[in-house]
Coordinates of C-alpha atoms in Angstrom, one line a residue:
M193 CA 66.0 67.4 -36.7
L194 CA 65.4 67.3 -33.0
R195 CA 69.0 68.5 -32.5
C196 CA 68.3 71.6 -34.6
V197 CA 65.1 72.3 -32.7
G198 CA 66.9 72.1 -29.5
Q199 CA 69.6 74.4 -30.6
R200 CA 67.1 77.0 -31.8
L201 CA 65.2 76.8 -28.6
A202 CA 68.4 77.3 -26.7
T203 CA 69.2 80.4 -28.8
L204 CA 65.7 81.8 -28.3
Y205 CA 66.0 81.3 -24.6
Q206 CA 69.3 83.2 -24.5
G207 CA 67.7 86.0 -26.5
A208 CA 64.7 86.1 -24.1
V209 CA 66.9 86.3 -21.1
A210 CA 68.9 89.2 -22.7
V211 CA 65.6 91.0 -23.6
A212 CA 64.2 90.5 -20.2
A213 CA 67.4 91.9 -18.7
A214 CA 67.3 94.9 -21.0
G215 CA 63.6 95.5 -20.2
Q216 CA 64.4 95.6 -16.5
T217 CA 67.2 98.1 -17.1
G218 CA 65.1 100.2 -19.5
T219 CA 67.5 99.8 -22.4
G220 CA 67.2 98.2 -25.9
S221 CA 64.2 97.3 -28.1
C222 CA 62.4 93.9 -28.8
C223 CA 62.9 92.1 -32.1
C224 CA 60.3 89.8 -33.8
C225 CA 61.7 86.8 -31.9
C226 CA 61.2 88.6 -28.6
R227 CA 57.7 89.7 -29.6
A228 CA 56.9 86.0 -30.5
I229 CA 58.1 84.8 -27.1
A230 CA 56.3 87.6 -25.3
A231 CA 53.1 86.6 -27.1
V232 CA 53.1 83.2 -25.4
P233 CA 51.2 83.6 -22.2
P234 CA 53.4 82.2 -19.4
L235 CA 52.0 80.1 -16.6
R236 CA 53.8 82.5 -14.3
P237 CA 56.1 85.5 -14.6
L238 CA 59.5 84.5 -15.9
P239 CA 61.9 84.6 -13.0
A240 CA 65.0 86.5 -13.0
P241 CA 67.7 84.7 -15.0
S242 CA 70.6 83.2 -13.1
S243 CA 73.6 81.2 -14.2
R244 CA 72.2 78.1 -12.3
A245 CA 68.8 78.3 -14.1
E246 CA 70.4 78.9 -17.5
A247 CA 72.8 76.0 -17.1
A248 CA 70.0 73.6 -16.1
L249 CA 67.7 74.6 -18.9
Q250 CA 70.4 74.5 -21.5
D251 CA 71.5 71.1 -20.4
L252 CA 67.9 70.0 -20.7
L253 CA 67.4 71.3 -24.2
L254 CA 70.7 69.9 -25.4
E255 CA 69.8 66.5 -23.9
A256 CA 66.4 66.6 -25.8
A257 CA 68.3 67.6 -29.0
G258 CA 70.5 64.6 -28.6
T259 CA 67.7 62.1 -28.6
E260 CA 67.2 62.3 -32.4
G261 CA 66.8 58.9 -34.0
Q262 CA 65.3 57.2 -31.0
A263 CA 62.2 55.1 -31.8
G264 CA 58.8 56.1 -30.6
A265 CA 58.5 59.9 -30.8
G266 CA 57.1 61.5 -27.7
R267 CA 58.1 58.5 -25.5
Q268 CA 60.2 59.5 -22.5
P269 CA 63.4 57.5 -22.3
Q270 CA 64.4 55.8 -19.1
G271 CA 66.5 58.1 -17.0
S272 CA 65.3 61.2 -18.9
M273 CA 65.1 64.6 -17.1
A274 CA 61.9 66.6 -16.4
T275 CA 62.0 70.3 -15.4
T276 CA 60.1 71.4 -12.3
V277 CA 59.6 75.1 -11.4
L278 CA 59.5 75.6 -7.7
D279 CA 57.8 78.4 -5.9
G280 CA 61.2 79.8 -5.0
G281 CA 61.8 80.5 -8.6
V282 CA 64.6 78.1 -9.1
N283 CA 64.3 75.4 -11.8
Q284 CA 65.3 71.9 -10.6
T285 CA 65.3 68.5 -12.3
E286 CA 64.3 65.0 -11.2
L287 CA 64.6 61.5 -12.6
R288 CA 61.5 59.6 -13.7
P289 CA 62.6 56.1 -14.7
N290 CA 60.2 53.8 -16.6
Q291 CA 59.3 51.4 -13.8
E292 CA 57.6 48.8 -16.0
E293 CA 60.5 48.5 -18.4
K294 CA 62.9 48.3 -15.5
K295 CA 60.9 45.5 -13.8
R296 CA 60.7 43.6 -17.1
K297 CA 64.4 43.7 -17.6
Q298 CA 65.1 42.8 -14.0
A299 CA 62.7 39.8 -14.2
G300 CA 64.2 38.7 -17.5
G301 CA 67.7 38.8 -16.0
E302 CA 66.6 36.8 -12.9
N303 CA 65.0 34.1 -15.2
Q304 CA 68.2 33.8 -17.2
Q305 CA 70.2 33.5 -14.1
A306 CA 67.8 30.8 -12.7
V307 CA 68.0 28.8 -15.9
K308 CA 71.8 29.1 -16.0
K309 CA 72.0 28.0 -12.4
L310 CA 69.8 24.9 -13.0
K311 CA 71.9 23.9 -16.0
E312 CA 75.0 24.3 -14.0
E313 CA 73.6 22.2 -11.1
A314 CA 72.4 19.5 -13.6
E315 CA 75.8 19.4 -15.2
E316 CA 77.5 19.3 -11.8
Q317 CA 75.3 16.4 -10.7
S318 CA 75.8 14.5 -13.9
K319 CA 79.6 14.8 -13.4
K320 CA 79.4 13.8 -9.8
C321 CA 76.9 11.0 -10.3
P322 CA 77.3 9.4 -13.8
K323 CA 74.5 7.0 -14.7
R324 CA 75.3 3.3 -14.2
K325 CA 73.6 0.1 -15.3
V326 CA 71.9 -1.6 -12.4
V327 CA 69.1 -4.1 -11.7
L328 CA 66.3 -3.5 -9.3
L329 CA 64.5 -6.4 -7.5
L330 CA 60.9 -5.4 -7.6
A331 CA 57.9 -6.9 -5.7
Y332 CA 54.3 -5.9 -6.2
S333 CA 50.7 -6.9 -5.7
G334 CA 49.0 -6.8 -9.2
K335 CA 45.6 -6.2 -7.8
G336 CA 44.2 -3.0 -9.3
Y337 CA 46.9 -2.7 -12.0
H338 CA 46.6 -3.3 -15.7
G339 CA 49.7 -5.4 -15.8
M340 CA 53.4 -4.6 -15.6
Q341 CA 54.3 -2.8 -18.9
R342 CA 53.8 0.9 -19.2
N343 CA 51.4 2.2 -21.9
V344 CA 53.0 5.6 -22.8
G345 CA 50.4 8.2 -23.7
S346 CA 47.5 6.2 -22.1
S347 CA 46.5 7.2 -18.6
Q348 CA 43.3 5.1 -18.7
F349 CA 45.0 1.9 -17.5
K350 CA 47.3 2.2 -14.5
T351 CA 50.4 -0.1 -14.6
I352 CA 53.2 -1.1 -12.3
E353 CA 55.8 0.7 -14.5
D354 CA 53.8 4.0 -14.3
E355 CA 54.2 4.0 -10.5
L356 CA 57.9 3.0 -10.8
V357 CA 58.9 5.7 -13.3
K358 CA 57.2 8.4 -11.3
A359 CA 59.1 7.3 -8.2
L360 CA 62.4 7.3 -10.1
V361 CA 61.8 10.8 -11.3
K362 CA 60.8 12.1 -7.8
A363 CA 63.8 10.4 -6.2
E364 CA 65.9 12.4 -8.7
C365 CA 67.9 9.3 -9.9
I366 CA 66.9 9.8 -13.5
P367 CA 66.3 13.0 -15.6
E368 CA 62.6 13.9 -15.9
N369 CA 62.7 13.4 -19.7
H370 CA 63.7 9.8 -19.2
G371 CA 60.3 9.2 -17.8
D372 CA 58.7 10.1 -21.1
D373 CA 61.1 7.9 -23.1
M374 CA 62.2 4.9 -21.1
R375 CA 64.7 3.9 -23.9
K376 CA 66.9 6.8 -22.8
M377 CA 67.6 4.9 -19.5
S378 CA 67.9 1.5 -21.3
F379 CA 64.9 0.2 -19.3
Q380 CA 64.1 -3.5 -19.7
R381 CA 61.8 -5.7 -17.7
C382 CA 62.5 -9.4 -17.2
A383 CA 58.8 -10.4 -17.5
R384 CA 55.7 -8.6 -18.7
T385 CA 53.1 -9.7 -16.3
D386 CA 49.4 -9.3 -17.2
K387 CA 46.5 -7.7 -15.5
G388 CA 46.2 -8.7 -11.8
V389 CA 49.3 -10.8 -11.8
S390 CA 51.7 -10.2 -8.9
A391 CA 55.5 -10.6 -8.5
A392 CA 57.8 -11.3 -5.6
G393 CA 61.0 -11.3 -7.7
Q394 CA 60.6 -9.2 -10.8
I395 CA 63.9 -7.8 -12.2
V396 CA 64.2 -4.6 -14.2
S397 CA 67.5 -3.3 -15.7
L398 CA 68.2 0.4 -16.3
K399 CA 70.7 3.2 -16.1
L400 CA 70.4 5.7 -13.3
W401 CA 72.4 8.0 -11.0
L402 CA 73.8 6.1 -7.9
I403 CA 72.8 8.7 -5.3
D404 CA 72.9 8.1 -1.6
N405 CA 70.2 5.9 0.0
L406 CA 68.8 5.3 -3.5
V407 CA 66.5 2.3 -2.7
D408 CA 65.0 4.2 0.3
K409 CA 64.4 7.3 -1.7
I410 CA 62.6 5.4 -4.5
N411 CA 60.5 3.5 -2.0
E412 CA 59.4 6.8 -0.4
H413 CA 57.5 7.6 -3.6
L414 CA 56.0 4.1 -4.2
P415 CA 52.6 3.0 -3.0
P416 CA 52.6 0.3 -0.2
G417 CA 51.8 -2.6 -2.7
I418 CA 55.0 -1.9 -4.7
K419 CA 58.5 -2.1 -3.2
I420 CA 62.1 -2.2 -4.3
L421 CA 63.8 -4.9 -2.3
G422 CA 67.3 -4.8 -3.7
L423 CA 69.7 -3.2 -6.1
K424 CA 72.9 -4.5 -7.8
R425 CA 75.4 -3.2 -10.3
V426 CA 75.6 -5.1 -13.6
T427 CA 77.6 -5.0 -16.8
G428 CA 76.9 -2.2 -19.3
R429 CA 75.3 -4.6 -21.9
F430 CA 73.2 -6.5 -19.4
N431 CA 69.6 -7.0 -20.5
S432 CA 67.2 -8.4 -17.9
K433 CA 65.0 -10.1 -20.5
N434 CA 67.6 -11.6 -22.8
T435 CA 70.1 -12.5 -20.1
C436 CA 67.6 -14.4 -18.0
D437 CA 68.1 -18.3 -18.1
A438 CA 64.8 -19.3 -16.5
R439 CA 61.8 -18.1 -14.6
T440 CA 59.9 -19.6 -11.6
Y441 CA 56.2 -18.8 -11.1
F442 CA 53.8 -20.0 -8.4
Y443 CA 50.1 -20.3 -8.6
M444 CA 48.1 -20.1 -5.3
L445 CA 44.6 -21.7 -5.4
P446 CA 42.0 -23.1 -3.0
T447 CA 42.4 -26.9 -2.7
F448 CA 38.7 -27.5 -3.4
A449 CA 39.7 -27.0 -7.0
F450 CA 41.1 -30.6 -6.9
A451 CA 38.0 -32.1 -5.5
H452 CA 36.0 -34.5 -7.7
K453 CA 33.3 -32.8 -9.8
D454 CA 30.6 -34.4 -7.7
H455 CA 31.9 -32.6 -4.6
D456 CA 30.6 -29.2 -3.7
S457 CA 32.9 -26.7 -5.5
Q458 CA 32.4 -24.0 -2.8
D459 CA 33.1 -26.1 0.3
M460 CA 35.5 -24.1 2.4
G461 CA 35.9 -27.0 4.7
Y462 CA 37.5 -29.2 2.0
R463 CA 40.9 -30.6 2.8
L464 CA 43.3 -32.1 0.2
S465 CA 44.2 -35.7 1.0
S466 CA 47.8 -37.0 0.6
E467 CA 46.5 -39.4 -2.1
A468 CA 45.0 -36.5 -4.0
L469 CA 48.1 -34.5 -3.6
S470 CA 50.2 -37.3 -5.0
H471 CA 47.9 -37.6 -8.0
V472 CA 48.2 -33.9 -8.6
N473 CA 52.0 -34.0 -8.5
R474 CA 52.2 -37.0 -10.8
L475 CA 50.2 -35.1 -13.4
L476 CA 52.2 -31.9 -13.0
A477 CA 55.5 -33.8 -13.3
S478 CA 54.5 -35.0 -16.7
Y479 CA 55.0 -31.5 -18.0
K480 CA 58.8 -31.7 -17.4
G481 CA 61.0 -31.7 -20.5
T482 CA 60.4 -30.2 -23.9
H483 CA 56.9 -30.3 -25.3
N484 CA 54.9 -28.6 -28.0
F485 CA 52.6 -26.2 -26.2
H486 CA 50.7 -24.8 -29.1
N487 CA 47.4 -25.8 -27.4
F488 CA 48.3 -23.8 -24.3
T489 CA 48.5 -20.4 -26.0
S490 CA 46.9 -18.5 -28.8
G491 CA 48.3 -17.4 -32.2
K492 CA 50.7 -20.4 -32.7
G493 CA 50.2 -23.4 -34.9
P494 CA 51.4 -27.0 -34.1
R495 CA 54.3 -26.6 -36.5
D496 CA 55.6 -23.3 -35.1
P497 CA 59.1 -24.1 -33.7
S498 CA 58.6 -21.4 -31.0
A499 CA 55.7 -23.3 -29.5
K500 CA 58.1 -25.8 -28.1
R501 CA 59.1 -24.9 -24.5
Y502 CA 61.3 -26.6 -21.9
I503 CA 59.9 -27.1 -18.4
M504 CA 62.5 -27.9 -15.7
E505 CA 60.1 -28.7 -12.8
M506 CA 56.5 -28.4 -11.7
Y507 CA 55.0 -29.6 -8.4
C508 CA 52.4 -28.8 -5.7
E509 CA 53.6 -27.9 -2.2
E510 CA 51.9 -29.0 1.0
P511 CA 48.5 -27.2 1.6
F512 CA 47.9 -24.6 4.3
V513 CA 44.8 -22.9 5.8
R514 CA 44.1 -19.2 5.6
Q515 CA 40.9 -17.6 7.0
G516 CA 39.2 -21.1 7.2
M517 CA 40.0 -22.0 3.6
E518 CA 42.7 -24.4 2.5
F519 CA 45.1 -23.2 -0.2
A520 CA 48.0 -24.8 -2.0
V521 CA 50.9 -23.4 -4.0
L522 CA 51.9 -24.9 -7.4
K523 CA 55.4 -24.0 -8.6
V524 CA 56.7 -24.2 -12.2
K525 CA 60.2 -23.4 -13.5
G526 CA 60.9 -23.1 -17.2
Q527 CA 63.2 -21.4 -19.7
S528 CA 60.3 -19.2 -20.9
F529 CA 56.6 -19.3 -21.2
M530 CA 54.0 -18.2 -23.8
M531 CA 50.9 -16.2 -23.2
H532 CA 48.4 -18.0 -20.9
Q533 CA 50.6 -21.1 -21.0
I534 CA 50.9 -21.6 -17.2
R535 CA 47.3 -21.0 -16.5
K536 CA 46.3 -23.5 -19.2
M537 CA 48.8 -26.1 -17.9
I538 CA 47.1 -25.8 -14.5
G539 CA 43.6 -25.7 -15.9
L540 CA 44.1 -29.0 -17.8
V541 CA 45.4 -30.8 -14.7
I542 CA 42.4 -29.5 -12.7
A543 CA 40.1 -30.9 -15.4
V544 CA 41.7 -34.3 -15.2
V545 CA 41.7 -34.5 -11.4
R546 CA 38.1 -33.4 -11.2
G547 CA 37.1 -36.1 -13.6
Y548 CA 36.1 -34.1 -16.7
A549 CA 39.0 -35.3 -18.9
A550 CA 41.0 -38.5 -19.2
E551 CA 44.7 -38.5 -18.3
S552 CA 45.5 -39.3 -21.9
I553 CA 44.6 -35.8 -22.9
M554 CA 47.9 -34.6 -21.4
V555 CA 50.0 -36.4 -24.1
R556 CA 47.4 -35.7 -26.8
S557 CA 47.6 -31.9 -26.1
W558 CA 51.3 -31.9 -27.1
G559 CA 50.5 -33.4 -30.6
E560 CA 49.3 -31.6 -33.7
E561 CA 45.6 -32.1 -32.7
K562 CA 43.6 -29.1 -31.6
V563 CA 42.6 -29.8 -28.0
D564 CA 40.2 -27.7 -25.9
V565 CA 42.3 -26.6 -23.0
P566 CA 40.7 -24.6 -20.2
K567 CA 42.5 -21.5 -18.7
A568 CA 42.6 -21.2 -15.0
P569 CA 41.8 -17.7 -13.4
G570 CA 44.7 -15.2 -13.3
L571 CA 44.2 -14.3 -9.6
G572 CA 46.7 -16.7 -8.0
L573 CA 49.6 -16.3 -10.5
V574 CA 52.8 -14.8 -9.2
L575 CA 56.2 -14.3 -10.7
D576 CA 58.4 -15.7 -7.9
T577 CA 62.0 -15.8 -9.1
V578 CA 64.1 -15.1 -12.2
H579 CA 67.4 -16.9 -12.8
F580 CA 70.7 -15.7 -14.2
E581 CA 72.9 -18.7 -13.9
K582 CA 75.1 -18.1 -16.9
Y583 CA 75.6 -14.5 -16.0
N584 CA 76.5 -15.4 -12.4
N585 CA 79.1 -17.9 -13.6
R586 CA 80.8 -15.4 -15.8
F587 CA 80.5 -12.2 -13.9
G588 CA 79.5 -13.1 -10.4
N589 CA 83.0 -13.5 -9.1
D590 CA 84.9 -11.0 -11.3
G591 CA 85.6 -8.7 -8.3
V592 CA 83.5 -5.9 -9.8
H593 CA 80.0 -7.3 -10.1
E594 CA 77.8 -9.4 -7.8
A595 CA 76.0 -12.6 -8.6
L596 CA 72.3 -11.9 -9.1
E597 CA 71.1 -13.9 -6.2
W598 CA 69.1 -12.6 -3.2
H599 CA 69.7 -15.0 -0.4
D600 CA 70.5 -12.2 2.0
I601 CA 67.0 -10.7 1.7
E602 CA 64.9 -13.8 1.5
E603 CA 63.2 -12.7 4.7
Q604 CA 62.2 -9.4 3.1
I605 CA 60.8 -11.2 0.1
M606 CA 58.8 -13.6 2.2
G607 CA 57.6 -10.7 4.3
F608 CA 56.3 -8.9 1.2
K609 CA 54.4 -12.1 0.2
E610 CA 52.9 -12.4 3.6
D611 CA 51.9 -8.7 3.8
Y612 CA 50.6 -8.0 0.4
I613 CA 50.5 -11.0 -2.1
Y614 CA 49.0 -13.9 0.0
P615 CA 46.3 -11.7 1.8
T616 CA 45.2 -10.2 -1.5
I617 CA 44.7 -13.6 -3.1
V618 CA 42.9 -15.0 -0.1
K619 CA 40.7 -11.9 0.4
T620 CA 39.8 -11.7 -3.3
E621 CA 39.0 -15.4 -3.6
I622 CA 36.7 -15.4 -0.6
E623 CA 34.9 -12.2 -1.7
E624 CA 34.7 -12.8 -5.5
Q625 CA 34.9 -16.6 -5.6
S626 CA 36.9 -16.5 -8.9
M627 CA 38.0 -20.2 -8.7
A628 CA 34.5 -21.5 -7.8
S629 CA 33.0 -19.5 -10.7
W630 CA 35.6 -20.8 -13.1
L631 CA 35.0 -24.4 -12.0
S632 CA 31.4 -24.1 -13.0
T633 CA 32.5 -23.5 -16.6
L634 CA 34.4 -26.8 -17.0
P635 CA 31.4 -28.9 -18.1
I636 CA 31.1 -26.6 -21.1
H637 CA 34.5 -27.7 -22.5
D638 CA 34.5 -30.7 -24.9
F639 CA 37.7 -32.5 -24.0
S640 CA 37.1 -35.3 -26.5
A641 CA 36.8 -33.1 -29.6
T642 CA 39.9 -32.8 -31.8
A643 CA 41.0 -31.3 -35.1
S644 CA 43.9 -32.2 -37.3
G645 CA 46.8 -29.9 -37.5
D646 CA 46.2 -29.2 -41.2
Q647 CA 42.8 -27.7 -40.3
L648 CA 44.4 -25.2 -37.9
N649 CA 44.8 -21.6 -38.9
E650 CA 48.5 -21.2 -39.4
N651 CA 48.4 -17.9 -41.2
H652 CA 49.4 -15.9 -38.2
S653 CA 51.5 -12.9 -38.9
E654 CA 55.1 -12.9 -37.8
K655 CA 54.4 -9.8 -35.8
M656 CA 51.8 -11.5 -33.7
S657 CA 54.2 -14.3 -32.9
A658 CA 56.9 -11.8 -32.0
D659 CA 54.5 -9.9 -29.7
L660 CA 53.5 -13.1 -28.0
D661 CA 57.1 -14.1 -27.4
E662 CA 58.1 -10.7 -26.1
G663 CA 55.1 -10.6 -23.8
S664 CA 55.5 -14.1 -22.5
D665 CA 59.2 -14.7 -21.9
G666 CA 58.4 -15.6 -18.4
G667 CA 54.8 -16.4 -18.6
D668 CA 54.5 -12.7 -18.2
S669 CA 51.4 -12.3 -20.3
D670 CA 49.5 -14.7 -18.1

């Protein structure tokens, strides 16, 4: 339809030009079409026709006639022509592009190019740096953190893994979406330490891009109390939790905990005698071997096979003085530990040394009887070392992988203990007196009361037992 209108307007214009020419020469007469055109009051007198003006107007009308079928009647298309009549009497044309539409198309094109460029860069980086399975030696002070394990979807409780994952993403050694789903990078911790528990030798295994200066770049985005001390390549099927042979923990406590119950429990001037130290070590050594530790955890009955655990060694080192208070470090190495097991092992020894319980309670606690075993505070517990002896024997000398031993950075490990772990324990103990407060609760326990194994609640779900095991492979729920 628009094409017909344009053609008719062009015909009328040609007629009007002819009439105007005839009128100027005084020849010819007007038809109805001419009278109709003459009836329209012009904005200004029609200029004398010229071939340039006629050609321009005809082009304009034909262009308008060719827009038939375009959506949005009355909308001026991009690049359309508009006629302007100048004072000189010559019709000229100018372009009036739709600036908004042009900007939208330009922005859309730029966005598409940016997305395409990012994809190309990601693909290029993935090809250059394929993800490899590694282990990270991680040290941290647990003060102020709600344990090691990350609680995805919960920002209320800050954990060590929350800080670690953020640092990995910022260091650009894992894709950002791997931070939301840690299974995508095959992440596995060796031990799941509980609230307030520190570590000097935690091991995590995962897949990441081996970029330059990787350890330094990760540490740049970690808070001071958390640090990556080492990195090593491992086999593709390595799992830090399942491959671990044993775990060593230490427990740092003020030595007045071993004073007799009649002694002042808050005496900072107390010093542990060599006789008392020998007594403590004799009791700790009795834990060596395989025993039924159902009384040293929760959720397990005396006939649960998983309650039996193998202890390789346990002893107390020579005491030392920090800020006027004497401390000692107890070390325990075992294949695996259950929830609260280590703290209860230490709590029972303290109860015996202080005179609240007889030494016979040690053997009785491994039987089917239900024994009231106190749980020492969690402040001084630290994951010290994890052991991979079988893995080292098989892959440590294959020419491709390294043995998971860290003798070359022992000074760094000790430095982290001295800078972050020991000071935190000493400072918190002096300010909060957690051990002294706990010692005051020992008289509440009835160490002579027992109950037969048949009276114990053995109807625990398999899921609870599985959760306890997963969370306590290395005493990691203590």
